[in-house]
N, CA, C and O atoms as a MOPAC input file, in Angstrom:
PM7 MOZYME 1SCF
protein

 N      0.84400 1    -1.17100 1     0.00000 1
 C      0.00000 1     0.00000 1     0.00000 1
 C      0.89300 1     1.23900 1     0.00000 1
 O      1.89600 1     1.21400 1     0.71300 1
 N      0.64400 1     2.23300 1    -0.67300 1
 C      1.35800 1     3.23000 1    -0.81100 1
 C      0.09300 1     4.56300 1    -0.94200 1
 O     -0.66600 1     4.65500 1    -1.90600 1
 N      0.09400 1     5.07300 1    -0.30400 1
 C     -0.57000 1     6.29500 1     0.10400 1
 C      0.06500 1     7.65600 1    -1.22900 1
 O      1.21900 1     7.84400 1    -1.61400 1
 N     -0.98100 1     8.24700 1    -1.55900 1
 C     -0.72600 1     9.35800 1    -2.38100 1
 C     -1.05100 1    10.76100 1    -0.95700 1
 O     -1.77000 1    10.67900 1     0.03800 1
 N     -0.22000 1    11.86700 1    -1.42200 1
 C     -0.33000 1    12.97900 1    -0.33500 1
 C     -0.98100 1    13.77800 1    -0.97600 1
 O     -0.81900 1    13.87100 1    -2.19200 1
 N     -1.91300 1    14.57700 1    -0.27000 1
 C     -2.92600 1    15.44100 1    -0.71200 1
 C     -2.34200 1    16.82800 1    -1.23400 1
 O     -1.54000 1    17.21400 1    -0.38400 1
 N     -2.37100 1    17.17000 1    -1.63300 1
 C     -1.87000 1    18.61200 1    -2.52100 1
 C     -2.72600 1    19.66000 1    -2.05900 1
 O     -3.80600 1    19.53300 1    -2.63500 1
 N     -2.73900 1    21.06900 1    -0.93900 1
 C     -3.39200 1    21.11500 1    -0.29800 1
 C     -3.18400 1    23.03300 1    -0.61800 1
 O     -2.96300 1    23.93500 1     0.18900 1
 N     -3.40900 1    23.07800 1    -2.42200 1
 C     -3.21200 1    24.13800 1    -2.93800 1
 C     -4.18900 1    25.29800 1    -2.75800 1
 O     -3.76700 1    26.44500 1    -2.90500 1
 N     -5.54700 1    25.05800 1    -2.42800 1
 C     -6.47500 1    26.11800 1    -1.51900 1
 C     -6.48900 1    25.83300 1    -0.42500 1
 O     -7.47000 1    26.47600 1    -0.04900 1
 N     -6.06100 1    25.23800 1     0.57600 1
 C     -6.15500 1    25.15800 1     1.81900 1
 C     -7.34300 1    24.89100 1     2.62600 1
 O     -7.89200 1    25.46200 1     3.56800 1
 N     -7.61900 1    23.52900 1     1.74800 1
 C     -9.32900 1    23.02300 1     2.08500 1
 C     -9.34100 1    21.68200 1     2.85800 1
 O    -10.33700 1    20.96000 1     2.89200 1
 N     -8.14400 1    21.38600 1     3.49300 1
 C     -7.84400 1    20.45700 1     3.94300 1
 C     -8.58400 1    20.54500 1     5.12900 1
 O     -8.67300 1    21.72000 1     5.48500 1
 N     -9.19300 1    19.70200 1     5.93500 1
 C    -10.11200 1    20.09200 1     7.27300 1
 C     -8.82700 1    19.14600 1     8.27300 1
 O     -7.87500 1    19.69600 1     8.82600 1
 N     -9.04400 1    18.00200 1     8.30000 1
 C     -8.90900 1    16.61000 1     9.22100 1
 C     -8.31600 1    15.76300 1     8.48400 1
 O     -8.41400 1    16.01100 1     7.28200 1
 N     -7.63700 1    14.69600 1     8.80400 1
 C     -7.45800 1    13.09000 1     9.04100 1
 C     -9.03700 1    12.26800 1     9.26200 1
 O     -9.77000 1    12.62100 1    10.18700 1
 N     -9.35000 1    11.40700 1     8.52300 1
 C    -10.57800 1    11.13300 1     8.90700 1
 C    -10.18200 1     9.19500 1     8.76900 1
 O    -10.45200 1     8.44700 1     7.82800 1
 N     -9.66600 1     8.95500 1     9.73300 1
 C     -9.39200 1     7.29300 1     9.55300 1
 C     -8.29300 1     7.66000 1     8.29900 1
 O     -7.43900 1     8.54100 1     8.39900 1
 N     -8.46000 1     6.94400 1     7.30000 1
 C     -7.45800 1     6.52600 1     6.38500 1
 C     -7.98400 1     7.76300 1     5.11100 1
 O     -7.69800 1     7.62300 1     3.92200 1
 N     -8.41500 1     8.39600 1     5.40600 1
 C     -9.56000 1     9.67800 1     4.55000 1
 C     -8.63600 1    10.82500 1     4.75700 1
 O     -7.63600 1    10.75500 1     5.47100 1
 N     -9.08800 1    12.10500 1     3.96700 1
 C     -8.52000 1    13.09600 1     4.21300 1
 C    -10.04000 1    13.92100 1     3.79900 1
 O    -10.55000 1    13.94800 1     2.67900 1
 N    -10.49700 1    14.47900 1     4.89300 1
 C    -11.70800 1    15.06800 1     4.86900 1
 C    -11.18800 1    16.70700 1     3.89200 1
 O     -9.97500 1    16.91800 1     3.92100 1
 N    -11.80800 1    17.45800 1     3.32900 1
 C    -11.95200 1    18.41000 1     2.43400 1
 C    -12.56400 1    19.20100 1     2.31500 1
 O    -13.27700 1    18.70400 1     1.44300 1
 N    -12.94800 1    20.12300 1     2.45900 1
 C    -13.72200 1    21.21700 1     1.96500 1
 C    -14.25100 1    20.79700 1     0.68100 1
 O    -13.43400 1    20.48200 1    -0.18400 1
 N    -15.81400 1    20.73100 1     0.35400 1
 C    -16.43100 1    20.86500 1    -0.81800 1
 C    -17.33000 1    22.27000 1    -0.89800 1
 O    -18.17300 1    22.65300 1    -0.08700 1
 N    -17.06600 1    22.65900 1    -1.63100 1
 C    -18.16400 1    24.37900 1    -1.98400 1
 C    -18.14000 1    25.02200 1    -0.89100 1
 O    -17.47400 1    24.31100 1    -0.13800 1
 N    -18.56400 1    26.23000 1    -0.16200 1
 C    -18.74500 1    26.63800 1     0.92800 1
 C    -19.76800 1    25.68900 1     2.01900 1
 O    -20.02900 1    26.08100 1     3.15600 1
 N    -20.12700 1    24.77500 1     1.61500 1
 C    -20.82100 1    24.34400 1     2.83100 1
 C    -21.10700 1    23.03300 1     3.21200 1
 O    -21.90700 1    22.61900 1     4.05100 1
 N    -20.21100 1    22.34300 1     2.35500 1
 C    -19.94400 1    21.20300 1     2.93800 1
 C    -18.53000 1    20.52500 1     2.47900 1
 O    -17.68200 1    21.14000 1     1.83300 1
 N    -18.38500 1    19.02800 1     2.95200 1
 C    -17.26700 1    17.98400 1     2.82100 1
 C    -16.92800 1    17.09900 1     2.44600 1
 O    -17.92100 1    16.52300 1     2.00300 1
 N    -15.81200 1    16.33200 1     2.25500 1
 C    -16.02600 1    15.18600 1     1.65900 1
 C    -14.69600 1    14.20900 1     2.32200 1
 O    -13.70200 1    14.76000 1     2.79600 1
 N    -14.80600 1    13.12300 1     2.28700 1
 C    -13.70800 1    12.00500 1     2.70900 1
 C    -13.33400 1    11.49200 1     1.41600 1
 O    -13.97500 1    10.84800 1     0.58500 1
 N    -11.66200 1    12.10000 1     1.44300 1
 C    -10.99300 1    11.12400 1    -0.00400 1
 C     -9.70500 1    10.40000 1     0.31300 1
 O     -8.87200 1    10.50900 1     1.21300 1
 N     -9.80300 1     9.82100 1    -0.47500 1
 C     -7.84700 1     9.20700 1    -0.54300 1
 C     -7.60800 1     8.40300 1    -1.86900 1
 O     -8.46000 1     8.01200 1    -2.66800 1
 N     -6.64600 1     8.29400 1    -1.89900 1
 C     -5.50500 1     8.19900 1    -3.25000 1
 C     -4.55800 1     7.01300 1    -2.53900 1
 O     -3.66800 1     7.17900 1    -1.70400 1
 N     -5.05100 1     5.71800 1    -3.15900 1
 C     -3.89000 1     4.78400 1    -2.34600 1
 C     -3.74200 1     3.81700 1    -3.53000 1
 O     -4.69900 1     3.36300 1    -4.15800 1
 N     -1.91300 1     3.43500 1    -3.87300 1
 C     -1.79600 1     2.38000 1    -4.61000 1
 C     -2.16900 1     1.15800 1    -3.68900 1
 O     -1.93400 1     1.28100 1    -2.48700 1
 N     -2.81400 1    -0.18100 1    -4.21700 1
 C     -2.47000 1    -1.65200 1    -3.39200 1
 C     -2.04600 1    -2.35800 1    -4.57300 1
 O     -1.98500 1    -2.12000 1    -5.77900 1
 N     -1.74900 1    -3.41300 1    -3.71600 1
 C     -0.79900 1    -4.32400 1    -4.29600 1
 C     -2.20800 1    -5.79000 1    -4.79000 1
 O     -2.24700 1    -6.70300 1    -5.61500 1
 N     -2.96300 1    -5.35300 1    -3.91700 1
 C     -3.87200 1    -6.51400 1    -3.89600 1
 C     -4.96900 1    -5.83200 1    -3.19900 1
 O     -4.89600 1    -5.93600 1    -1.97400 1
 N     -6.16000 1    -5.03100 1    -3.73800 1
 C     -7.54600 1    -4.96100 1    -3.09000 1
 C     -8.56900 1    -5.58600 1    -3.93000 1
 O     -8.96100 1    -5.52200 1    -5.09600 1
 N     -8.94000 1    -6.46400 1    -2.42900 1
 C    -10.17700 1    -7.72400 1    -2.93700 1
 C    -10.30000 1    -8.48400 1    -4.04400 1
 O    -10.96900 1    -9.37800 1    -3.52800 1
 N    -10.19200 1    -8.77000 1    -4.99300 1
 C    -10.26300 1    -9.69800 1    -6.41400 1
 C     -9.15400 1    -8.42100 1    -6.97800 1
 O     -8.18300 1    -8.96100 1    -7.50700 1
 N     -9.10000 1    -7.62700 1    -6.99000 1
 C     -8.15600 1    -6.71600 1    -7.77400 1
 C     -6.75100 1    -6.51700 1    -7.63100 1
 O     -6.46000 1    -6.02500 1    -6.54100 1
 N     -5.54900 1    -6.80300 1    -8.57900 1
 C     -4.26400 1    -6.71900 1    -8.54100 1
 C     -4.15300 1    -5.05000 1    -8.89800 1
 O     -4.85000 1    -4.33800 1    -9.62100 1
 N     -2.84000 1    -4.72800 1    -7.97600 1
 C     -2.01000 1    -3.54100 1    -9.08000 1
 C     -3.29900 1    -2.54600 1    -9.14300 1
 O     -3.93800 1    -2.56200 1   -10.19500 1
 N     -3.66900 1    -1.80200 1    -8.24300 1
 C     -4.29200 1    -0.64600 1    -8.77600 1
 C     -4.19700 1     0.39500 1    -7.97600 1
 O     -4.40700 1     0.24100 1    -6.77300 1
 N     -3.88300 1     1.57000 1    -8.47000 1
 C     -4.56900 1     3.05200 1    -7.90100 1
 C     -5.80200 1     3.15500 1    -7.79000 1
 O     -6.44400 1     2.88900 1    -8.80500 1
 N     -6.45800 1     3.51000 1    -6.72600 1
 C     -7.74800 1     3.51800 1    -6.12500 1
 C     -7.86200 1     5.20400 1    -5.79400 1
 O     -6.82700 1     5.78000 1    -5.46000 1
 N     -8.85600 1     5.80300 1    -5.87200 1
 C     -9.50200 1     6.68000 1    -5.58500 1
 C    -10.86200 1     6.94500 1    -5.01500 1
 O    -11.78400 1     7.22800 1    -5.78100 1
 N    -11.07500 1     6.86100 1    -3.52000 1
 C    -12.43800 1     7.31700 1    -3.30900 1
 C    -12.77100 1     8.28700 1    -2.56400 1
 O    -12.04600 1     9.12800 1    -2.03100 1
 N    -14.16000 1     8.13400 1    -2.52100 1
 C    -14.94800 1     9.26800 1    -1.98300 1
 C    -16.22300 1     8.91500 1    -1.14400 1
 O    -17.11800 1     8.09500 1    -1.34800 1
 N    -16.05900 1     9.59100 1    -0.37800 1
 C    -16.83200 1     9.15800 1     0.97900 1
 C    -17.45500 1    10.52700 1     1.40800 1
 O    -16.92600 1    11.63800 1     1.45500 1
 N    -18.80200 1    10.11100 1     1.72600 1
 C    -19.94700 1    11.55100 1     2.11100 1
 C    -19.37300 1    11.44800 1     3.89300 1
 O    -19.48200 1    10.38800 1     4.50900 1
 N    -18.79400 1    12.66900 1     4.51800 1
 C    -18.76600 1    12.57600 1     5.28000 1
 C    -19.92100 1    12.40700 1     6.74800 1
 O    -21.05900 1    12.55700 1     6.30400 1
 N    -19.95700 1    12.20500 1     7.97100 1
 C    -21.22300 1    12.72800 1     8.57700 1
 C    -22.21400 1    14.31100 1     8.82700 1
 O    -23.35900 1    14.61600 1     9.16100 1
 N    -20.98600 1    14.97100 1     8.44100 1
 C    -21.98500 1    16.58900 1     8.29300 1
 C    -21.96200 1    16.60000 1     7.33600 1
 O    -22.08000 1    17.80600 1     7.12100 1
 N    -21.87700 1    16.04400 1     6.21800 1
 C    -21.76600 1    16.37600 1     4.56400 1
 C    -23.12000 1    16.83500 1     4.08200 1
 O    -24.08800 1    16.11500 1     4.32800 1
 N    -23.26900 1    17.86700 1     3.47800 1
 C    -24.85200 1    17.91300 1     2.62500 1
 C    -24.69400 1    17.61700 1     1.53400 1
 O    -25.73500 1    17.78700 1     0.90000 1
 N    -23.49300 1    17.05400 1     0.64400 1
 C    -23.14100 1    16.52500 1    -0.36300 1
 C    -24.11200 1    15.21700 1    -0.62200 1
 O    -24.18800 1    14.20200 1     0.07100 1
 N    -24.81100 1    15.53600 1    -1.79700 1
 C    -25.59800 1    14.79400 1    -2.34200 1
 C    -25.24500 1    13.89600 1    -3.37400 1
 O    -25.62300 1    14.06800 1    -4.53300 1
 N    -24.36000 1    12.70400 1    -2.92500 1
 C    -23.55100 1    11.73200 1    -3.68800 1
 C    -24.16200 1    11.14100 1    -4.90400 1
 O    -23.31000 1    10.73900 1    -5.69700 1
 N    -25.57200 1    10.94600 1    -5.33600 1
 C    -26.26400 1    10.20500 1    -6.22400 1
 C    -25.74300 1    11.39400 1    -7.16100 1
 O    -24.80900 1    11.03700 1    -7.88000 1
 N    -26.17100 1    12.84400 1    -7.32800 1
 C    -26.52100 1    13.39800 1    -8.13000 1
 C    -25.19000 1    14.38900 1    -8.97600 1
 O    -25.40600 1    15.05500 1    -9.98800 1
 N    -23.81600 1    14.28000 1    -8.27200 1
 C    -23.05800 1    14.73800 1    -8.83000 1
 C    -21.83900 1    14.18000 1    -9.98200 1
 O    -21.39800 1    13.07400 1    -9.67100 1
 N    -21.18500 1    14.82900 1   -11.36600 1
 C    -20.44600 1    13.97700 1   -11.71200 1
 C    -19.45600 1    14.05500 1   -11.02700 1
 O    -19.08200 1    15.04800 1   -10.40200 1
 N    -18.74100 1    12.59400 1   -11.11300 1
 C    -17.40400 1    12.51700 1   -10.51800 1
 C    -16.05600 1    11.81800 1   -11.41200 1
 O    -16.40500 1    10.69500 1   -11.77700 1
 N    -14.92500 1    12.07000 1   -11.77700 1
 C    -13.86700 1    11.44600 1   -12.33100 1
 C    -13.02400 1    11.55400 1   -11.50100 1
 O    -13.07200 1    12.20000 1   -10.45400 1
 N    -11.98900 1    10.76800 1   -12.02000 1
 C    -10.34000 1    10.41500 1   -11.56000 1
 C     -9.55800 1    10.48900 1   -12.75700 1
 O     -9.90300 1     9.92500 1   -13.79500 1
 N     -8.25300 1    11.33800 1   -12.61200 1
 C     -7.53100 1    11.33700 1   -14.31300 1
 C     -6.18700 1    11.07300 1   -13.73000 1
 O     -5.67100 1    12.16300 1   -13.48100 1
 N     -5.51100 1    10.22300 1   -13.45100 1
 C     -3.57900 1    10.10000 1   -13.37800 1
 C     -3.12300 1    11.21600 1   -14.29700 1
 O     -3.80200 1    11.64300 1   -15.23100 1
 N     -2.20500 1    11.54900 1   -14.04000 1
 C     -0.69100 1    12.36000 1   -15.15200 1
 C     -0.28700 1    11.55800 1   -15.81400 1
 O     -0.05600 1    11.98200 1   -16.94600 1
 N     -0.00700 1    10.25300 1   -15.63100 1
 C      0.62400 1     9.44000 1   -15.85800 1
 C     -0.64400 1     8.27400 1   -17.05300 1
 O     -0.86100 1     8.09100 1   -18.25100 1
 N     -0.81600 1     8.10500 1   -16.58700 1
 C     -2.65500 1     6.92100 1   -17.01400 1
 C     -3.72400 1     7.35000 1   -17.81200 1
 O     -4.25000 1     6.73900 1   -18.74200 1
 N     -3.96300 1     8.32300 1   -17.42000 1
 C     -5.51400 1     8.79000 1   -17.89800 1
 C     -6.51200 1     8.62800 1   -16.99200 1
 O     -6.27600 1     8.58900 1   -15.78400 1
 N     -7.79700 1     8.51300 1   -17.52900 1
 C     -8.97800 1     8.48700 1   -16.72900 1
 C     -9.05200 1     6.75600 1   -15.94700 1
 O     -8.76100 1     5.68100 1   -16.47200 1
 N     -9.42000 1     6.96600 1   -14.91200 1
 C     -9.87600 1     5.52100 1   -13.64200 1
 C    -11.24900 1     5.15100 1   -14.43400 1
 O    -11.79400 1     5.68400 1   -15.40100 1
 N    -11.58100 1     4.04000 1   -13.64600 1
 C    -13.04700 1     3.42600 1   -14.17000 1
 C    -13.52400 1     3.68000 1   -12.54900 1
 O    -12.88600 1     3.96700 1   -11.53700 1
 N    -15.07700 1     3.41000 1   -12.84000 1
 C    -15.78100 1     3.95400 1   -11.64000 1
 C    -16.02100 1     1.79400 1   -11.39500 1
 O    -16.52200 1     0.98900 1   -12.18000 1
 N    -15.67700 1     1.66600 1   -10.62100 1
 C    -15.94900 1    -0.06900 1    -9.89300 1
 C    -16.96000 1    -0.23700 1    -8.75100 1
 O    -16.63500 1     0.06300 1    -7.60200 1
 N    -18.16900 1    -0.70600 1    -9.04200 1
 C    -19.36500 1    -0.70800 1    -7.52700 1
 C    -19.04500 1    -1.72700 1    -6.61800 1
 O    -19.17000 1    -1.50400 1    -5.41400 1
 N    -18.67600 1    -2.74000 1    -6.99700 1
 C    -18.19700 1    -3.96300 1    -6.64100 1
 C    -16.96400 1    -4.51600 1    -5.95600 1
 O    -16.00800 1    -4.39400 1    -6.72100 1
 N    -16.60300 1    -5.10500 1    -4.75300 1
 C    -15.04600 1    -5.56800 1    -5.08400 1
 C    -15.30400 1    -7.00700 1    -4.12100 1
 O    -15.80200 1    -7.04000 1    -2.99600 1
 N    -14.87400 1    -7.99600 1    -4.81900 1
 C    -14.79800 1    -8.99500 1    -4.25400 1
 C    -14.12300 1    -9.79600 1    -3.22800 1
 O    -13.04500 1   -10.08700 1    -3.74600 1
 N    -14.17000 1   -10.33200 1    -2.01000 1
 C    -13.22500 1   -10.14200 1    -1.05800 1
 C    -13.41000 1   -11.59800 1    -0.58000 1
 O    -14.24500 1   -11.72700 1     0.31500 1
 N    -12.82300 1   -12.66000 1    -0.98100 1
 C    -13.18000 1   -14.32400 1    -0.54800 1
 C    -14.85100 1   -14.28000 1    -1.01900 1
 O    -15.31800 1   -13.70600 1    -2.00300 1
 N    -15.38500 1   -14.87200 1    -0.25000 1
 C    -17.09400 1   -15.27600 1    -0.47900 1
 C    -17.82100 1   -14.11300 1    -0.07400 1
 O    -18.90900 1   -14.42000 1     0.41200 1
 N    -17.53500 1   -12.55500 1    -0.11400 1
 C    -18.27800 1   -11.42800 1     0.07500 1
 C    -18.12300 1   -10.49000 1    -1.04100 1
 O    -17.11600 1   -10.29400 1    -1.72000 1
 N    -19.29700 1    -9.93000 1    -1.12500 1
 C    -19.00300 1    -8.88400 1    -2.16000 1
 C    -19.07000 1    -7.44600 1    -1.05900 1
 O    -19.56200 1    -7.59100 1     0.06000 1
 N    -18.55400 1    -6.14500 1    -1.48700 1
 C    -18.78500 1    -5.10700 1    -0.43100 1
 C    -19.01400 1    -3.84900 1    -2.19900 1
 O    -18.61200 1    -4.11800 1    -3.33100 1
 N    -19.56600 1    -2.92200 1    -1.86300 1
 C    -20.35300 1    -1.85200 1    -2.26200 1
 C    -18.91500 1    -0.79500 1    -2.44100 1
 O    -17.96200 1    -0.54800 1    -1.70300 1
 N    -19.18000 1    -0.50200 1    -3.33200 1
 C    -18.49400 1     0.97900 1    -3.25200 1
 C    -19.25400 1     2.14300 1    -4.07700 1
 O    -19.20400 1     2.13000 1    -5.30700 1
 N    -19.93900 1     3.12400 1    -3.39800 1
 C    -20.66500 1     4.05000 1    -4.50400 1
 C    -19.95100 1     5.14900 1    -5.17700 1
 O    -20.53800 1     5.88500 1    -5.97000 1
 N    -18.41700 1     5.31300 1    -4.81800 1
 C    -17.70200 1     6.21500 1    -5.37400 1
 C    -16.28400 1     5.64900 1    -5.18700 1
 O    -15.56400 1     6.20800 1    -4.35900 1
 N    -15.89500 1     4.77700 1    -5.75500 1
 C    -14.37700 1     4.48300 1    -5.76800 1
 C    -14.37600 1     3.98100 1    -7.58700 1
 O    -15.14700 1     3.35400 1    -8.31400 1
 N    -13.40600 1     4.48300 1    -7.70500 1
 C    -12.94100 1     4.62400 1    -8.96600 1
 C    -11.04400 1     3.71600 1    -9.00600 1
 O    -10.50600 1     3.31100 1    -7.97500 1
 N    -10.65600 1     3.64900 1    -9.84900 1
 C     -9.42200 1     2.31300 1   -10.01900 1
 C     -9.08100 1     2.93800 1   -11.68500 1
 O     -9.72400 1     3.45700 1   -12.59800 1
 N     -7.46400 1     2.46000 1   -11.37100 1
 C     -6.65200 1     2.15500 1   -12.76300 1
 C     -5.76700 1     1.46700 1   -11.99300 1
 O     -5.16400 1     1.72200 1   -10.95100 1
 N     -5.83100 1     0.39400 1   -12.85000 1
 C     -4.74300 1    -0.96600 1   -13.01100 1
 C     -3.55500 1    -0.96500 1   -13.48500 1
 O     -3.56200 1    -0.31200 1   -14.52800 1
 N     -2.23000 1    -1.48700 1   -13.17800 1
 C     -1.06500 1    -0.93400 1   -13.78000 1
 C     -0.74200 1    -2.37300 1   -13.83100 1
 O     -1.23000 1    -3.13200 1   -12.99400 1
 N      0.27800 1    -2.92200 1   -15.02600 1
 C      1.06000 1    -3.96100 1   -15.71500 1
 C      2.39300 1    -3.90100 1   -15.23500 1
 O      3.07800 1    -2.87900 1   -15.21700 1
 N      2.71100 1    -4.92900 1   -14.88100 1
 C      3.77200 1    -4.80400 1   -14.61600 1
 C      4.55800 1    -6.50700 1   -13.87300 1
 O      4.03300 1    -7.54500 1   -13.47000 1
 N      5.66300 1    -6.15300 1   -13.96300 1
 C      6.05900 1    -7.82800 1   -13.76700 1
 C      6.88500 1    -8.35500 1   -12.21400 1
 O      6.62200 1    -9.43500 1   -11.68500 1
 N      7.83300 1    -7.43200 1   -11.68700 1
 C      8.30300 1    -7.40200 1   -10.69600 1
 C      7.27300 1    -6.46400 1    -9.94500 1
 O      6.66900 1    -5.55400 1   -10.51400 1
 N      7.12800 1    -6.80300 1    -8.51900 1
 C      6.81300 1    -5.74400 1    -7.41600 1
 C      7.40500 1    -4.19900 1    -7.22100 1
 O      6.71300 1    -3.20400 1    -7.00900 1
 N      8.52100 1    -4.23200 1    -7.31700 1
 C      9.16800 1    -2.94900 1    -6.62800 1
 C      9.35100 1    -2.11300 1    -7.90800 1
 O      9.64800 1    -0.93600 1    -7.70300 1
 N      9.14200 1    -2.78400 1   -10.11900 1
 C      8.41400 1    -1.99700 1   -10.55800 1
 C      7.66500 1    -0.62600 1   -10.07400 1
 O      8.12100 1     0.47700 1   -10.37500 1
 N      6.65200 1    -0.76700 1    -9.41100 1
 C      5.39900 1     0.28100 1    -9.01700 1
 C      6.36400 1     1.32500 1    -8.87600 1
 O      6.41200 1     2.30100 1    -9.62400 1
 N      7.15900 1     1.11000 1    -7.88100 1
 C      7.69400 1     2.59100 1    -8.06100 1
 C      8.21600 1     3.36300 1    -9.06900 1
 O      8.16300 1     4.59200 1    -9.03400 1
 N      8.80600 1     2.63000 1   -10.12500 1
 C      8.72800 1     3.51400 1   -11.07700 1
 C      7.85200 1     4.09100 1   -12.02500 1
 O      8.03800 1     4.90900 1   -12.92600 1
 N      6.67200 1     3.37100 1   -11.54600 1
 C      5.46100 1     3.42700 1   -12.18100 1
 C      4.37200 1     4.47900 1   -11.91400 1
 O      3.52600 1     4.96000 1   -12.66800 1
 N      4.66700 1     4.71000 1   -10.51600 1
 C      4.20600 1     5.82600 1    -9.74800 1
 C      4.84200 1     6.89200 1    -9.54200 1
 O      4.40600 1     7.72100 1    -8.74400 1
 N      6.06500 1     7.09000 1   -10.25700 1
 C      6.88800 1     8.42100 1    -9.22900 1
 C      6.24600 1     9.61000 1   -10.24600 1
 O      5.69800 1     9.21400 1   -11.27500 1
 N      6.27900 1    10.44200 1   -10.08900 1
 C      5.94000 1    11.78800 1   -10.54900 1
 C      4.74000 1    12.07100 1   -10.76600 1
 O      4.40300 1    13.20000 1   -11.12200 1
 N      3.50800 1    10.63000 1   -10.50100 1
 C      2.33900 1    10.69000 1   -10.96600 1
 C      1.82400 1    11.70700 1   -10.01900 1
 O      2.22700 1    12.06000 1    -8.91000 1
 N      0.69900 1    12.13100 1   -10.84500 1
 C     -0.44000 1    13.34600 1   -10.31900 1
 C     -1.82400 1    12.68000 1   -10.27800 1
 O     -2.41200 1    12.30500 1   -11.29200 1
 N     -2.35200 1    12.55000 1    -8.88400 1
 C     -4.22200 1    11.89400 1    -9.81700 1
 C     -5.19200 1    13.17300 1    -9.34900 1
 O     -5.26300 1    13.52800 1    -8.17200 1
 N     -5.89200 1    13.78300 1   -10.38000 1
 C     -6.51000 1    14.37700 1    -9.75200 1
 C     -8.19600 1    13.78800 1    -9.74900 1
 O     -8.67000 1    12.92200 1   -10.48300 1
 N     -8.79400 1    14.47400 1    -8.80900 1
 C    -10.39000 1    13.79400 1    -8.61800 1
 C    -11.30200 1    15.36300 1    -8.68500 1
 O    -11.44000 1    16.24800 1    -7.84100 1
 N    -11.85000 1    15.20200 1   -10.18300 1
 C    -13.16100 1    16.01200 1   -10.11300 1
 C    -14.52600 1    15.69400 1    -9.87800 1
 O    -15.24700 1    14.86600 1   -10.43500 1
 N    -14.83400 1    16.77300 1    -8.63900 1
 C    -16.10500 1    16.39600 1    -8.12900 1
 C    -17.08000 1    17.85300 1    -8.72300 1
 O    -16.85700 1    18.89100 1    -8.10000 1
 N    -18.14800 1    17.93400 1    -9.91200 1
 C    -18.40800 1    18.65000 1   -10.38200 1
 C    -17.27000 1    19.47900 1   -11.01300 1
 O    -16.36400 1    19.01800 1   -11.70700 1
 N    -17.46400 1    20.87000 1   -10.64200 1
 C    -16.73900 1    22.14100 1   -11.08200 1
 C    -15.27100 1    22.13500 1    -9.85000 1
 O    -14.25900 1    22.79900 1   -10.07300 1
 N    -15.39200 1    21.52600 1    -8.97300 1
 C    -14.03600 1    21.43400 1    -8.02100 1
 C    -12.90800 1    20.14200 1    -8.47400 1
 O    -13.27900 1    19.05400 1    -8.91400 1
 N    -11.55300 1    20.52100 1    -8.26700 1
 C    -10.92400 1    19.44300 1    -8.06700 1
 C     -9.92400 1    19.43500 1    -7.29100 1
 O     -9.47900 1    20.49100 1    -6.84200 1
 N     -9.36800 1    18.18800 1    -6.98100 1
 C     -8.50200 1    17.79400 1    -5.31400 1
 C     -7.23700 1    17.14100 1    -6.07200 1
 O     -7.32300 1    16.91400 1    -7.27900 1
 N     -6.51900 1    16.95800 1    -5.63500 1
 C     -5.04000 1    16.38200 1    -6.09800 1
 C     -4.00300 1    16.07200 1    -5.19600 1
 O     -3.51500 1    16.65300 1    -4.22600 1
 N     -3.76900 1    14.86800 1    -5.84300 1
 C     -3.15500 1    13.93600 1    -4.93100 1
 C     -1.81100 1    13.76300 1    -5.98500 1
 O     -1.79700 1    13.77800 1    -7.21600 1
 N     -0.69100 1    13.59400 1    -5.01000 1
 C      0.75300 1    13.54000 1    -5.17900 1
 C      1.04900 1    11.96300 1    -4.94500 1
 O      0.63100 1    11.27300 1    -4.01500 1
 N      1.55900 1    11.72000 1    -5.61200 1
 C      2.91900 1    10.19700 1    -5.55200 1
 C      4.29600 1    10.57300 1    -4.61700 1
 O      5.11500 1    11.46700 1    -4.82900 1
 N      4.27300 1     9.86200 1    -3.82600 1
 C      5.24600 1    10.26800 1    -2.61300 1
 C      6.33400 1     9.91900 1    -3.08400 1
 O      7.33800 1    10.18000 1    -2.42200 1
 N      6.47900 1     9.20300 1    -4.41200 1
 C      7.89700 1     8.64700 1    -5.34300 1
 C      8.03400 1     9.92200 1    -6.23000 1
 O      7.16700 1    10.22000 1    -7.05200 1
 N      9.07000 1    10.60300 1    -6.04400 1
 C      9.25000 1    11.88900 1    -6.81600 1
 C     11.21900 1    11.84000 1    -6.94400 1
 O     12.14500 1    11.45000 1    -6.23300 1
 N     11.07200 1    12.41100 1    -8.12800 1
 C     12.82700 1    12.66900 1    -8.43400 1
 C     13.06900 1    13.72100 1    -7.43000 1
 O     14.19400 1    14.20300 1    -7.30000 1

């Protein structure tokens, strides 16, 4: 697991929220995100993950807004509802994924260094850093 760092260029950063980084959305509400490579989440190899989580004061109305993920490096994530985990399935209503190829493990890092992912939620966007940098 390798954690992406939040880029915290308007200064909308609120909290630590568990493994989240809570955010400022619009003037009046929030949101829980994070940016994490795994090596292995649930049926899924090798991916950058991106989600989004309505916080508990959030008035963010999750059904009705668009949302993407774009790497520097990749392009656009796919939006995944699903992830399979042994004999359970679990829900995700906003996590998004890109998969990376690759043959050795310690690969990723070169696979990740300089990457940028950013996450647009409507007309706002948040950005997350690769902690592998020249």
């Amino acid at each position: 697991m390798i954690t992406y760092s939040y880029n915290n260029i308007r200064n909308d950063f609120n909290k630590m929220w568990g493994d989240f980084m809570n955010v400022k959305y619009q003037a009046i509400s929030n949101l829980n995100v994070a940016c994490v490579y795994y090596r292995s989440f649930g049926n899924l190899k090798n991916v950058i993950t991106i989600e989004v989580r309505k916080s508990p004061t959030s008035k963010w109305k999750t059904d009705t807004y668009k949302i993407k993920a774009v790497s520097s490096k990749y392009g656009e994530f796919n939006k995944i509802e699903e992830i399979q985990v042994e004999n359970r399935k679990y829900s995700y209503p906003h996590l998004y994924i890109k998969e990376l190829q690759f043959d050795e493990k310690w690969d990723v890092l070169n696979l990740i260094k300089n990457d940028t992912v950013t996450l647009f939620v409507e007309n706002q966007n948040y950005e997350f850093i690769s902690p592998v940098r020249e």
